[in-house]
Tab-separated table of N, CA and C in Angstrom:
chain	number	residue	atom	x	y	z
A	6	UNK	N	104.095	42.894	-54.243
A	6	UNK	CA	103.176	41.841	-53.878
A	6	UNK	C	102.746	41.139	-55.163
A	7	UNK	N	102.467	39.963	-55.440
A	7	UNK	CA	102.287	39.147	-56.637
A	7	UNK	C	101.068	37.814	-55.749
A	8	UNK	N	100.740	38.351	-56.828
A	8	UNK	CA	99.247	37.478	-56.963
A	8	UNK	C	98.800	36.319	-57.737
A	9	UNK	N	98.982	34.934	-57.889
A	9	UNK	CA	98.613	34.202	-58.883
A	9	UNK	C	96.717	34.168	-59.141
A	10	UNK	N	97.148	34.658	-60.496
A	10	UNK	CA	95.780	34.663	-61.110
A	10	UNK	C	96.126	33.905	-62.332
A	11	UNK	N	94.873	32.871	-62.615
A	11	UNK	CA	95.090	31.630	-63.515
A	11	UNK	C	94.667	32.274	-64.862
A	12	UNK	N	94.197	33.785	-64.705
A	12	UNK	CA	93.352	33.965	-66.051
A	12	UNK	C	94.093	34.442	-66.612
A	13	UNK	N	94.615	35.809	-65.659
A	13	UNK	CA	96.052	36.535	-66.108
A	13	UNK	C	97.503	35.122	-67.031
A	14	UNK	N	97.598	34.263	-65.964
A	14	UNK	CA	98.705	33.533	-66.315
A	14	UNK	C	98.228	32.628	-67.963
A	15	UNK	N	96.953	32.059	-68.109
A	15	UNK	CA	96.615	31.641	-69.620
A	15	UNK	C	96.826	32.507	-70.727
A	16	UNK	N	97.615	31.235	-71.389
A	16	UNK	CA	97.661	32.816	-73.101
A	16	UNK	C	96.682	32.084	-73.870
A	17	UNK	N	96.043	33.492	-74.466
A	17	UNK	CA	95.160	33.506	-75.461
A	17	UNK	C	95.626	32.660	-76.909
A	18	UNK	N	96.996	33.576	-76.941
A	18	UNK	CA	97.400	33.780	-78.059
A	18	UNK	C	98.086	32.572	-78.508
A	19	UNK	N	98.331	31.406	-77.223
A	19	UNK	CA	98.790	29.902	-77.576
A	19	UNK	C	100.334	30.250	-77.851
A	20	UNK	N	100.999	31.279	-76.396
A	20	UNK	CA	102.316	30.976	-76.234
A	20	UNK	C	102.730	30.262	-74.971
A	21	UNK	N	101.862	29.385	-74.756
A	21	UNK	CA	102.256	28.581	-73.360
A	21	UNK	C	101.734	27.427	-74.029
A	22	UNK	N	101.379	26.726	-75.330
A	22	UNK	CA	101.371	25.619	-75.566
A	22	UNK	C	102.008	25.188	-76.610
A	23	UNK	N	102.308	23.871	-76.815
A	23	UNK	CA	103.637	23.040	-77.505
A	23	UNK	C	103.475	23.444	-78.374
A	24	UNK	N	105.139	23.907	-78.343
A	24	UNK	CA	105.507	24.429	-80.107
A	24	UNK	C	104.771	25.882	-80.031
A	25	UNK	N	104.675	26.398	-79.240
A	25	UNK	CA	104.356	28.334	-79.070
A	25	UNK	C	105.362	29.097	-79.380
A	26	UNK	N	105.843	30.024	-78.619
A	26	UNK	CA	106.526	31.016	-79.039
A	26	UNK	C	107.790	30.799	-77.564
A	27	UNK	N	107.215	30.185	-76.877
A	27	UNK	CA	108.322	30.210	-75.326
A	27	UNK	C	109.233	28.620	-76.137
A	28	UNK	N	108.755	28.117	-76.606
A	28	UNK	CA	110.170	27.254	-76.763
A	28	UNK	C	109.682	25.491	-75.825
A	29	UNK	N	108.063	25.745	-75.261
A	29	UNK	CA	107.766	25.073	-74.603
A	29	UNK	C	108.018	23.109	-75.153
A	30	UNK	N	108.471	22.919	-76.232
A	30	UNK	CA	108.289	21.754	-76.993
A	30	UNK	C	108.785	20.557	-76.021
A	31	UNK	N	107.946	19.257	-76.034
A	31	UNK	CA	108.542	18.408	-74.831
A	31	UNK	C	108.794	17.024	-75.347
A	32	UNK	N	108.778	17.466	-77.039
A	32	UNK	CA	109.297	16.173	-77.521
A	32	UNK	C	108.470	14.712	-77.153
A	33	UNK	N	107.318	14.931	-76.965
A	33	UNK	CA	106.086	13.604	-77.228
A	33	UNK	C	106.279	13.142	-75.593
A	34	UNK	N	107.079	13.339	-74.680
A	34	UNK	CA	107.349	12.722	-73.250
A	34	UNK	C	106.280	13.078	-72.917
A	35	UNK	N	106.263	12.639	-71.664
A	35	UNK	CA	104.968	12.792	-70.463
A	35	UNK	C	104.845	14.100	-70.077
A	36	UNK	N	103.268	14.150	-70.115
A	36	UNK	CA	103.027	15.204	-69.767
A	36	UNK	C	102.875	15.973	-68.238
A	37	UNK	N	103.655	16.947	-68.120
A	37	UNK	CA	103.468	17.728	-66.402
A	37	UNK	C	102.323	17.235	-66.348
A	38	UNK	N	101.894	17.243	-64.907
A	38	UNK	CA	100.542	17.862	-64.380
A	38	UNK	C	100.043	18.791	-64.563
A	39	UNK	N	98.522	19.201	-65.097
A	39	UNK	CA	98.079	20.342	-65.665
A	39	UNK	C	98.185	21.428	-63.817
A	40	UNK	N	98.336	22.725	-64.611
A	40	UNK	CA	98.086	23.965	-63.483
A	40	UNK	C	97.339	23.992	-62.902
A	41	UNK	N	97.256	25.443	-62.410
A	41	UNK	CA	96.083	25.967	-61.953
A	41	UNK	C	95.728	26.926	-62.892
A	42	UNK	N	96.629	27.533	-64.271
A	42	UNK	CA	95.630	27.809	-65.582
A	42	UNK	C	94.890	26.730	-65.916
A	43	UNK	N	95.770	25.436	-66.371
A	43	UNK	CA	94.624	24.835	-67.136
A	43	UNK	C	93.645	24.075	-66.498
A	44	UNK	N	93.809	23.973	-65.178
A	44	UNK	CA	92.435	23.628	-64.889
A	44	UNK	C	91.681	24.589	-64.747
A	45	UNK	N	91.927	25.475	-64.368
A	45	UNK	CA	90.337	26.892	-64.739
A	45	UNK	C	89.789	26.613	-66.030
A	46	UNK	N	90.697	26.629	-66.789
A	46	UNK	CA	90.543	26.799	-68.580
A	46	UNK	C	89.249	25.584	-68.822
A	47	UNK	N	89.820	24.469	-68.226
A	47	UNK	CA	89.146	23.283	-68.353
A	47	UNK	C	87.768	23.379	-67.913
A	48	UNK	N	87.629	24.143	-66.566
A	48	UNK	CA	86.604	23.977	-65.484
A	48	UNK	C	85.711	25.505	-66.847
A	49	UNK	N	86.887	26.269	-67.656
A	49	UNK	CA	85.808	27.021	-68.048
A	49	UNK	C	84.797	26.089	-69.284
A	50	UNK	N	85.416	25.338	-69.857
A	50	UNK	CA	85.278	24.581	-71.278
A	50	UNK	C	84.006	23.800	-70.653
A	51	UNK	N	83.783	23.674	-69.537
A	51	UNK	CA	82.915	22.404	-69.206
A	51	UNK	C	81.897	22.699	-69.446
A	52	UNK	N	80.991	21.659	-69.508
A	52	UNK	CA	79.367	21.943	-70.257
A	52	UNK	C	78.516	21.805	-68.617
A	53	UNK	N	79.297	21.762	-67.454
A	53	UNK	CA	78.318	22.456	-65.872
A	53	UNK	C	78.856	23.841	-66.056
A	54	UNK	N	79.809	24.476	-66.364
A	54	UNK	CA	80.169	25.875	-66.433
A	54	UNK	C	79.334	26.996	-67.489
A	55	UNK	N	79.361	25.915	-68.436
A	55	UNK	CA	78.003	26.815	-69.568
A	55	UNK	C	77.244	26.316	-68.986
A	56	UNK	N	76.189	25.621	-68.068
A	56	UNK	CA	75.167	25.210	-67.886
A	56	UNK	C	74.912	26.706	-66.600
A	57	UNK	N	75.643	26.513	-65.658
A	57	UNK	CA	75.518	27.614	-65.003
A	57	UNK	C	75.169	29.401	-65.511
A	58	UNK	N	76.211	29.211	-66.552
A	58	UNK	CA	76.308	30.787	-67.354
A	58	UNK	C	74.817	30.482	-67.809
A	59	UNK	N	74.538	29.633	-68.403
A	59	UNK	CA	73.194	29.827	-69.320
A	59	UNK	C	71.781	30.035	-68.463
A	60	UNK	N	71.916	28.987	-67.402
A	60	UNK	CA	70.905	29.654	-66.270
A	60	UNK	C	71.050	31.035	-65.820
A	61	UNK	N	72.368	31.698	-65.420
A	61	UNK	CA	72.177	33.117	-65.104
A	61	UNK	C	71.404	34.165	-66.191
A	62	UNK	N	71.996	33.695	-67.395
A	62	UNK	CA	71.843	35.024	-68.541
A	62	UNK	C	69.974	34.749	-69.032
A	63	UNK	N	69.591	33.255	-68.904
A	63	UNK	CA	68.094	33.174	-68.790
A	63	UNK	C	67.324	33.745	-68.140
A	64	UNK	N	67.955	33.780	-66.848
A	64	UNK	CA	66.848	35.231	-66.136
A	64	UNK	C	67.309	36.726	-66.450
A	65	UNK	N	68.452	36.723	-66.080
A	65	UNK	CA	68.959	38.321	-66.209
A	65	UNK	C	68.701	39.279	-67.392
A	66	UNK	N	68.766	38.508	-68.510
A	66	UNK	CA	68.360	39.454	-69.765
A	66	UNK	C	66.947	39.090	-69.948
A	67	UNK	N	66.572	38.848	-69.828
A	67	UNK	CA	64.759	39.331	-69.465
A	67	UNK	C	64.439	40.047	-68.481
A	68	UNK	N	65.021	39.458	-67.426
A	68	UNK	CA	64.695	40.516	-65.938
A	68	UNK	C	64.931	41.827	-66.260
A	69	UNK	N	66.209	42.121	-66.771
A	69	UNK	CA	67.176	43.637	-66.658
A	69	UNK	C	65.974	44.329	-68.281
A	70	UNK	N	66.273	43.636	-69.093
A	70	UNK	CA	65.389	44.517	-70.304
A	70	UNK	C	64.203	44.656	-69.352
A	71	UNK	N	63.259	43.849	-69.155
A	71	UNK	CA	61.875	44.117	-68.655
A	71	UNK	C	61.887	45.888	-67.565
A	72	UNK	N	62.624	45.698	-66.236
A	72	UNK	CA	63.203	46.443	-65.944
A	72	UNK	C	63.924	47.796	-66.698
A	73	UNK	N	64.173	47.599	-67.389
A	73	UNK	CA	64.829	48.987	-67.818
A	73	UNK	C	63.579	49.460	-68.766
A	74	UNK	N	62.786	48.415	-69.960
A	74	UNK	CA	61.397	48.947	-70.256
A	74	UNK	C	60.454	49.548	-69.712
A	75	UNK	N	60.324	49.671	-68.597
A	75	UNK	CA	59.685	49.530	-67.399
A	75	UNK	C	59.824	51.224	-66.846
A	76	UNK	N	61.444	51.318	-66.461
A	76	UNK	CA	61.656	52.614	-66.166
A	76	UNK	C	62.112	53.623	-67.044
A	77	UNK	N	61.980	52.970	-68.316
A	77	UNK	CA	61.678	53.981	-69.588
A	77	UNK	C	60.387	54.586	-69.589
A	78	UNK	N	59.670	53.507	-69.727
A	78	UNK	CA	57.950	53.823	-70.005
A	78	UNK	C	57.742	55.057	-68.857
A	79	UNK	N	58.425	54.991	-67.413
A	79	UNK	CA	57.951	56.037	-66.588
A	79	UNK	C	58.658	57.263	-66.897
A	80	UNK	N	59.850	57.058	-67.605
A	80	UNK	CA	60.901	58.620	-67.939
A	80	UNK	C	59.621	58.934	-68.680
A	81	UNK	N	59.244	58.046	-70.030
A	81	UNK	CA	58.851	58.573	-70.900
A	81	UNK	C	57.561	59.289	-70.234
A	82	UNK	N	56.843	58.845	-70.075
A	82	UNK	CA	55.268	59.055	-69.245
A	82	UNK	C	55.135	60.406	-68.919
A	83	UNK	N	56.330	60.535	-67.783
A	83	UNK	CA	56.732	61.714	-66.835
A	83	UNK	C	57.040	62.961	-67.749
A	84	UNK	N	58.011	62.616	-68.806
A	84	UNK	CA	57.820	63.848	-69.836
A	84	UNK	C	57.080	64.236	-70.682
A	85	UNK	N	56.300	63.084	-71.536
A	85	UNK	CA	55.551	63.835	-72.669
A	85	UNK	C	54.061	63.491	-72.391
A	86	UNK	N	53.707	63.051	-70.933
A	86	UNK	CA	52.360	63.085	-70.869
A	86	UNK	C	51.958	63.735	-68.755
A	87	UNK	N	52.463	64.868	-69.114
A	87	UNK	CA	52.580	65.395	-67.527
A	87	UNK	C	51.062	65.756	-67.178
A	88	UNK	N	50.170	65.852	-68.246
A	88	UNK	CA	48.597	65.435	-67.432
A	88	UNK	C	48.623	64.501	-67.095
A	89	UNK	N	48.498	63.047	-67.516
A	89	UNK	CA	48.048	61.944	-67.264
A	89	UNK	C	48.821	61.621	-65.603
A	90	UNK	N	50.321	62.082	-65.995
A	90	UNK	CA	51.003	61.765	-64.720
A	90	UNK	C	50.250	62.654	-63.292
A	91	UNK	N	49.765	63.717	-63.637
A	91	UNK	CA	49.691	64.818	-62.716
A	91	UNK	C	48.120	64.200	-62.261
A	92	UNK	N	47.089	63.382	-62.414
A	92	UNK	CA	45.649	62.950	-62.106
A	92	UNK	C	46.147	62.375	-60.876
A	93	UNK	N	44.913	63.072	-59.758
A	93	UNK	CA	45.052	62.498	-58.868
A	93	UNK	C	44.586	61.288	-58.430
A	94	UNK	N	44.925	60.649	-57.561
A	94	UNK	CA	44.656	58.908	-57.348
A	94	UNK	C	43.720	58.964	-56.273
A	95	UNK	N	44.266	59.300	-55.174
A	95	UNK	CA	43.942	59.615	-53.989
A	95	UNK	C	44.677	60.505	-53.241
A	96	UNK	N	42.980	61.819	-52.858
A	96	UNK	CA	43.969	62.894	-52.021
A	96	UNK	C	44.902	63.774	-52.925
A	97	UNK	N	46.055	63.640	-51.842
A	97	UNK	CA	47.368	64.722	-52.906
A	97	UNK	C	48.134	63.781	-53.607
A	98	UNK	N	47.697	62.263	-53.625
A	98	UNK	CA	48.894	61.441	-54.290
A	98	UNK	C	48.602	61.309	-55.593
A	99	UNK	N	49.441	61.285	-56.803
A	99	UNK	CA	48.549	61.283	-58.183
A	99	UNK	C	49.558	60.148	-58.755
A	100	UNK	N	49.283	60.100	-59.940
A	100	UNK	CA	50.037	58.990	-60.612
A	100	UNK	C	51.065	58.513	-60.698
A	101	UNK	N	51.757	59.992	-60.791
A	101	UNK	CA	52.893	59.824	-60.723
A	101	UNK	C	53.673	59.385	-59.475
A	102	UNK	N	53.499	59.430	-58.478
A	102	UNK	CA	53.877	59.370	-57.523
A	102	UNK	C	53.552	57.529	-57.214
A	103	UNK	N	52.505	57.467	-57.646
A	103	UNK	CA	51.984	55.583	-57.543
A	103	UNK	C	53.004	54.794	-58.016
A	104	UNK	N	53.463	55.523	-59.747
A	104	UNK	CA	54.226	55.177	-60.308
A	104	UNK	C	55.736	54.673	-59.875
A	105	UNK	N	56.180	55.823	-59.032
A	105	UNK	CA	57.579	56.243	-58.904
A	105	UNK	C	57.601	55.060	-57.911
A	106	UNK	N	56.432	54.993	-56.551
A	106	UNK	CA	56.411	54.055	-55.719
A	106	UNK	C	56.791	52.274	-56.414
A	107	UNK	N	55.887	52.487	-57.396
A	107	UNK	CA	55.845	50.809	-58.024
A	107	UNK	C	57.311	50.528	-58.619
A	108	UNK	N	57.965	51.697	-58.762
A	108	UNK	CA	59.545	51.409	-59.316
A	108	UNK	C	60.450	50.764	-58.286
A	109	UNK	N	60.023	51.275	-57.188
A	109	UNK	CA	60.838	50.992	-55.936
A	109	UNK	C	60.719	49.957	-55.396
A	110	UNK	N	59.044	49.047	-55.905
A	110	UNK	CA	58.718	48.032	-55.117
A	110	UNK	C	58.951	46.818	-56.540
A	111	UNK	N	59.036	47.372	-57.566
A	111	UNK	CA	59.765	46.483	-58.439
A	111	UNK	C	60.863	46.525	-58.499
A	112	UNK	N	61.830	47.327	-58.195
A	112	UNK	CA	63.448	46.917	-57.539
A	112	UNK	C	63.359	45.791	-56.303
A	113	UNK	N	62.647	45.805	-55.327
A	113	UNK	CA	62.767	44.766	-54.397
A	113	UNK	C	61.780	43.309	-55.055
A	114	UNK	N	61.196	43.484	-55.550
A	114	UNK	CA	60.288	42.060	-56.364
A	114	UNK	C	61.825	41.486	-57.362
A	115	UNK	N	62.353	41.857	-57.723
A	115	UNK	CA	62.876	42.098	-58.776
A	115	UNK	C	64.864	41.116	-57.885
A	116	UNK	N	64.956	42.512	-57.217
A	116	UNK	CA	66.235	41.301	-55.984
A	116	UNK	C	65.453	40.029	-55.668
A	117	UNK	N	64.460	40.456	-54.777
A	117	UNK	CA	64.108	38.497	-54.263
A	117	UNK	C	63.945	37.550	-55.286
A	118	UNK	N	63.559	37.868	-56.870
A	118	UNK	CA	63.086	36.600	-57.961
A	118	UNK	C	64.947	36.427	-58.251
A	119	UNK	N	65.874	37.516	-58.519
A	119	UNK	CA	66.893	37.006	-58.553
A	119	UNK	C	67.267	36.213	-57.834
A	120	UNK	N	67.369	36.600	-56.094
A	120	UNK	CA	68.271	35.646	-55.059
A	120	UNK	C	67.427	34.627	-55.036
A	121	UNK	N	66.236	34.651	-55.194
A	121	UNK	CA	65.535	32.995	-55.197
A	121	UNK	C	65.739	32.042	-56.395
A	122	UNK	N	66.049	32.824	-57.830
A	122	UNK	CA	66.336	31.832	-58.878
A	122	UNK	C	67.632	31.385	-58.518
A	123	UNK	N	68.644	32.418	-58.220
A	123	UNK	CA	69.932	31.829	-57.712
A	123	UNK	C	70.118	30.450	-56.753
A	124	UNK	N	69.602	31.139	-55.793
A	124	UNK	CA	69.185	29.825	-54.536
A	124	UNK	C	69.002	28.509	-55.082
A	125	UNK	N	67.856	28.451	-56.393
A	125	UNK	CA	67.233	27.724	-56.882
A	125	UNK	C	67.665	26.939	-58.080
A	126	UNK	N	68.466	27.882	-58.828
A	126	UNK	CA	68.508	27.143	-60.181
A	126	UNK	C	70.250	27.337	-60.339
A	127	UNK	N	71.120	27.952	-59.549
A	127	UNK	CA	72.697	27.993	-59.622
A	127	UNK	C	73.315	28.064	-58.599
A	128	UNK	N	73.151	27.955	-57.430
A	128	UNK	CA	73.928	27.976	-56.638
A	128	UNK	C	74.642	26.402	-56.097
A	129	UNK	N	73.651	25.515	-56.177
A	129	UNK	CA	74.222	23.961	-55.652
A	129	UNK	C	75.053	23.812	-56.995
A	130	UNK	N	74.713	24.050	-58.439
A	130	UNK	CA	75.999	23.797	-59.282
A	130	UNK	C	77.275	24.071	-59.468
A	131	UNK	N	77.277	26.089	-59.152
A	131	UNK	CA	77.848	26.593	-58.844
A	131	UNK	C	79.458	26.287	-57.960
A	132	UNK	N	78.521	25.641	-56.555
A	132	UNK	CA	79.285	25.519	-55.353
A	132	UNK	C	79.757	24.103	-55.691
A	133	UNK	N	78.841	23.138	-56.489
A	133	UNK	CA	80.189	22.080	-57.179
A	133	UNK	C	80.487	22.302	-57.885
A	134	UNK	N	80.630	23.112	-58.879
A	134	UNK	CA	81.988	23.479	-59.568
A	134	UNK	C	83.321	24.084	-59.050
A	135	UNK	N	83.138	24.936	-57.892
A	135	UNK	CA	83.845	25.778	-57.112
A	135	UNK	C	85.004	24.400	-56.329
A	136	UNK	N	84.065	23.302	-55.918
A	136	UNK	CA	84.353	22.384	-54.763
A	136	UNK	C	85.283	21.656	-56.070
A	137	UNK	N	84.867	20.899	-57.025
A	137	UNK	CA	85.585	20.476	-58.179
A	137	UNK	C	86.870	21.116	-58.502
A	138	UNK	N	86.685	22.218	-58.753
A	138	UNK	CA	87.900	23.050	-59.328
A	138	UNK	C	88.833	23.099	-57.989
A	139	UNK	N	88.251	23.296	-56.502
A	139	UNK	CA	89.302	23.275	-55.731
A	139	UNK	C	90.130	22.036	-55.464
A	140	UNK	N	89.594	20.598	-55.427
A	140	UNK	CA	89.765	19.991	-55.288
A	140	UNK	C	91.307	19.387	-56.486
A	141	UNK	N	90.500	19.804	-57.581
A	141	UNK	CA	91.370	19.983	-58.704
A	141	UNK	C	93.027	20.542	-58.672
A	142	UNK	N	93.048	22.149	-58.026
A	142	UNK	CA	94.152	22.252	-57.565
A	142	UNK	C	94.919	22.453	-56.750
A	143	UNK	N	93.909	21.484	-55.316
A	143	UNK	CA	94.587	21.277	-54.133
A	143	UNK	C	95.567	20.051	-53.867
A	144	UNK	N	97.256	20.890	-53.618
A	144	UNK	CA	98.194	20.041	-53.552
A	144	UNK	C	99.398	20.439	-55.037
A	145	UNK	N	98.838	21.597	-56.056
A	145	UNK	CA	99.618	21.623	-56.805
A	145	UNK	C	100.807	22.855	-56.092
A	146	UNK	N	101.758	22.438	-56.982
A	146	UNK	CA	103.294	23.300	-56.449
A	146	UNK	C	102.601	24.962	-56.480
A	147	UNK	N	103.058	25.181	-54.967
A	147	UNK	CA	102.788	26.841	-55.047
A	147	UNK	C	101.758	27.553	-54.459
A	148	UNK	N	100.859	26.524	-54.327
A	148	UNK	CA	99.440	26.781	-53.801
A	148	UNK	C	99.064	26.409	-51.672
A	149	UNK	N	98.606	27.650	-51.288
A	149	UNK	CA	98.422	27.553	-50.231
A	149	UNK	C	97.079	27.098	-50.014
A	150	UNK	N	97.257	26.897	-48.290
A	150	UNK	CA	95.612	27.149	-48.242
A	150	UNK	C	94.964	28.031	-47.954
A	151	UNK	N	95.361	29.254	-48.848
A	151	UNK	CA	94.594	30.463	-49.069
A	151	UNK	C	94.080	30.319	-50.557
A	152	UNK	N	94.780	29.830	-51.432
A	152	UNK	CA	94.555	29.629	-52.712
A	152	UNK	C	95.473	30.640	-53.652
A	153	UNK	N	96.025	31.569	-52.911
A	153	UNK	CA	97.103	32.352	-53.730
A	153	UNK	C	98.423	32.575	-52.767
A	154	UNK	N	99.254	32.698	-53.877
A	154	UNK	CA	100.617	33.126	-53.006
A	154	UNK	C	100.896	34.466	-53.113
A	155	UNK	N	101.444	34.746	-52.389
A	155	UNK	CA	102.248	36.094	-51.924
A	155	UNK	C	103.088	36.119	-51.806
């Protein structure tokens, strides 16, 4: 079974472009129609494609450090201060246990600010870039309307 993948098929190493190592040279003539590598390549180079990446990694590496600070401070807590953890709050419930709760309810605070920044700040770009790029290589040799061959 064979799969076209545009990332797999791009060389890094610049043996699929003129004057590489395949022999590709076309002597200044007209150029093919670009692929379905180089339009990924292209769609990656674009400044909506870093615009997207840069909105994701703006929340996520704050979110995820904050988060992982977060459930450090309680590893830590839990081991080298097992009085403080062990005071009761209310009843039989004590700190620790408040604690462990607030981890669980900052995992779900934590999904909804993601899927809502998503919603909010990458997904309509996203889905035109997706719509762009398809559009891009709908109709080139090889391509179904599945988007890969078999």
């Amino acid at each position: 079974m064979r799969f076209d993948d545009p990332w797999y098929e791009a060389s890094a190493a610049g043996w699929d472009e003129e004057g590489g190592r395949d022999g590709a040279t076309d002597g200044g003539g007209p150029r093919p129609a670009p692929g379905v590598a180089e339009i990924y390549l292209e769609v990656h180079r674009s400044e909506a494609f870093r615009e997207v990446r840069r909105r994701y990694r703006r929340f996520v590496v704050p979110a995820a450090l904050a988060f992982l600070l977060w459930y450090l401070a309680y590893v830590v807590a839990a081991t080298t201060a097992p009085g403080l953890m062990a005071r009761p709050v209310a009843g039989a419930v004590n700190v620790a246990m408040v604690a462990g709760l607030c981890q669980f309810l900052t995992t779900f605070l934590l999904t909804w600010a993601y899927a809502r920044h998503a919603r909010l700040r990458r997904d309509r770009a996203a889905l035109d870039l997706r719509w762009d790029t398809q559009e891009l290589t709908r109709g080139l040799p090889g391509q179904q309307a599945g988007g890969s061959v078999r």
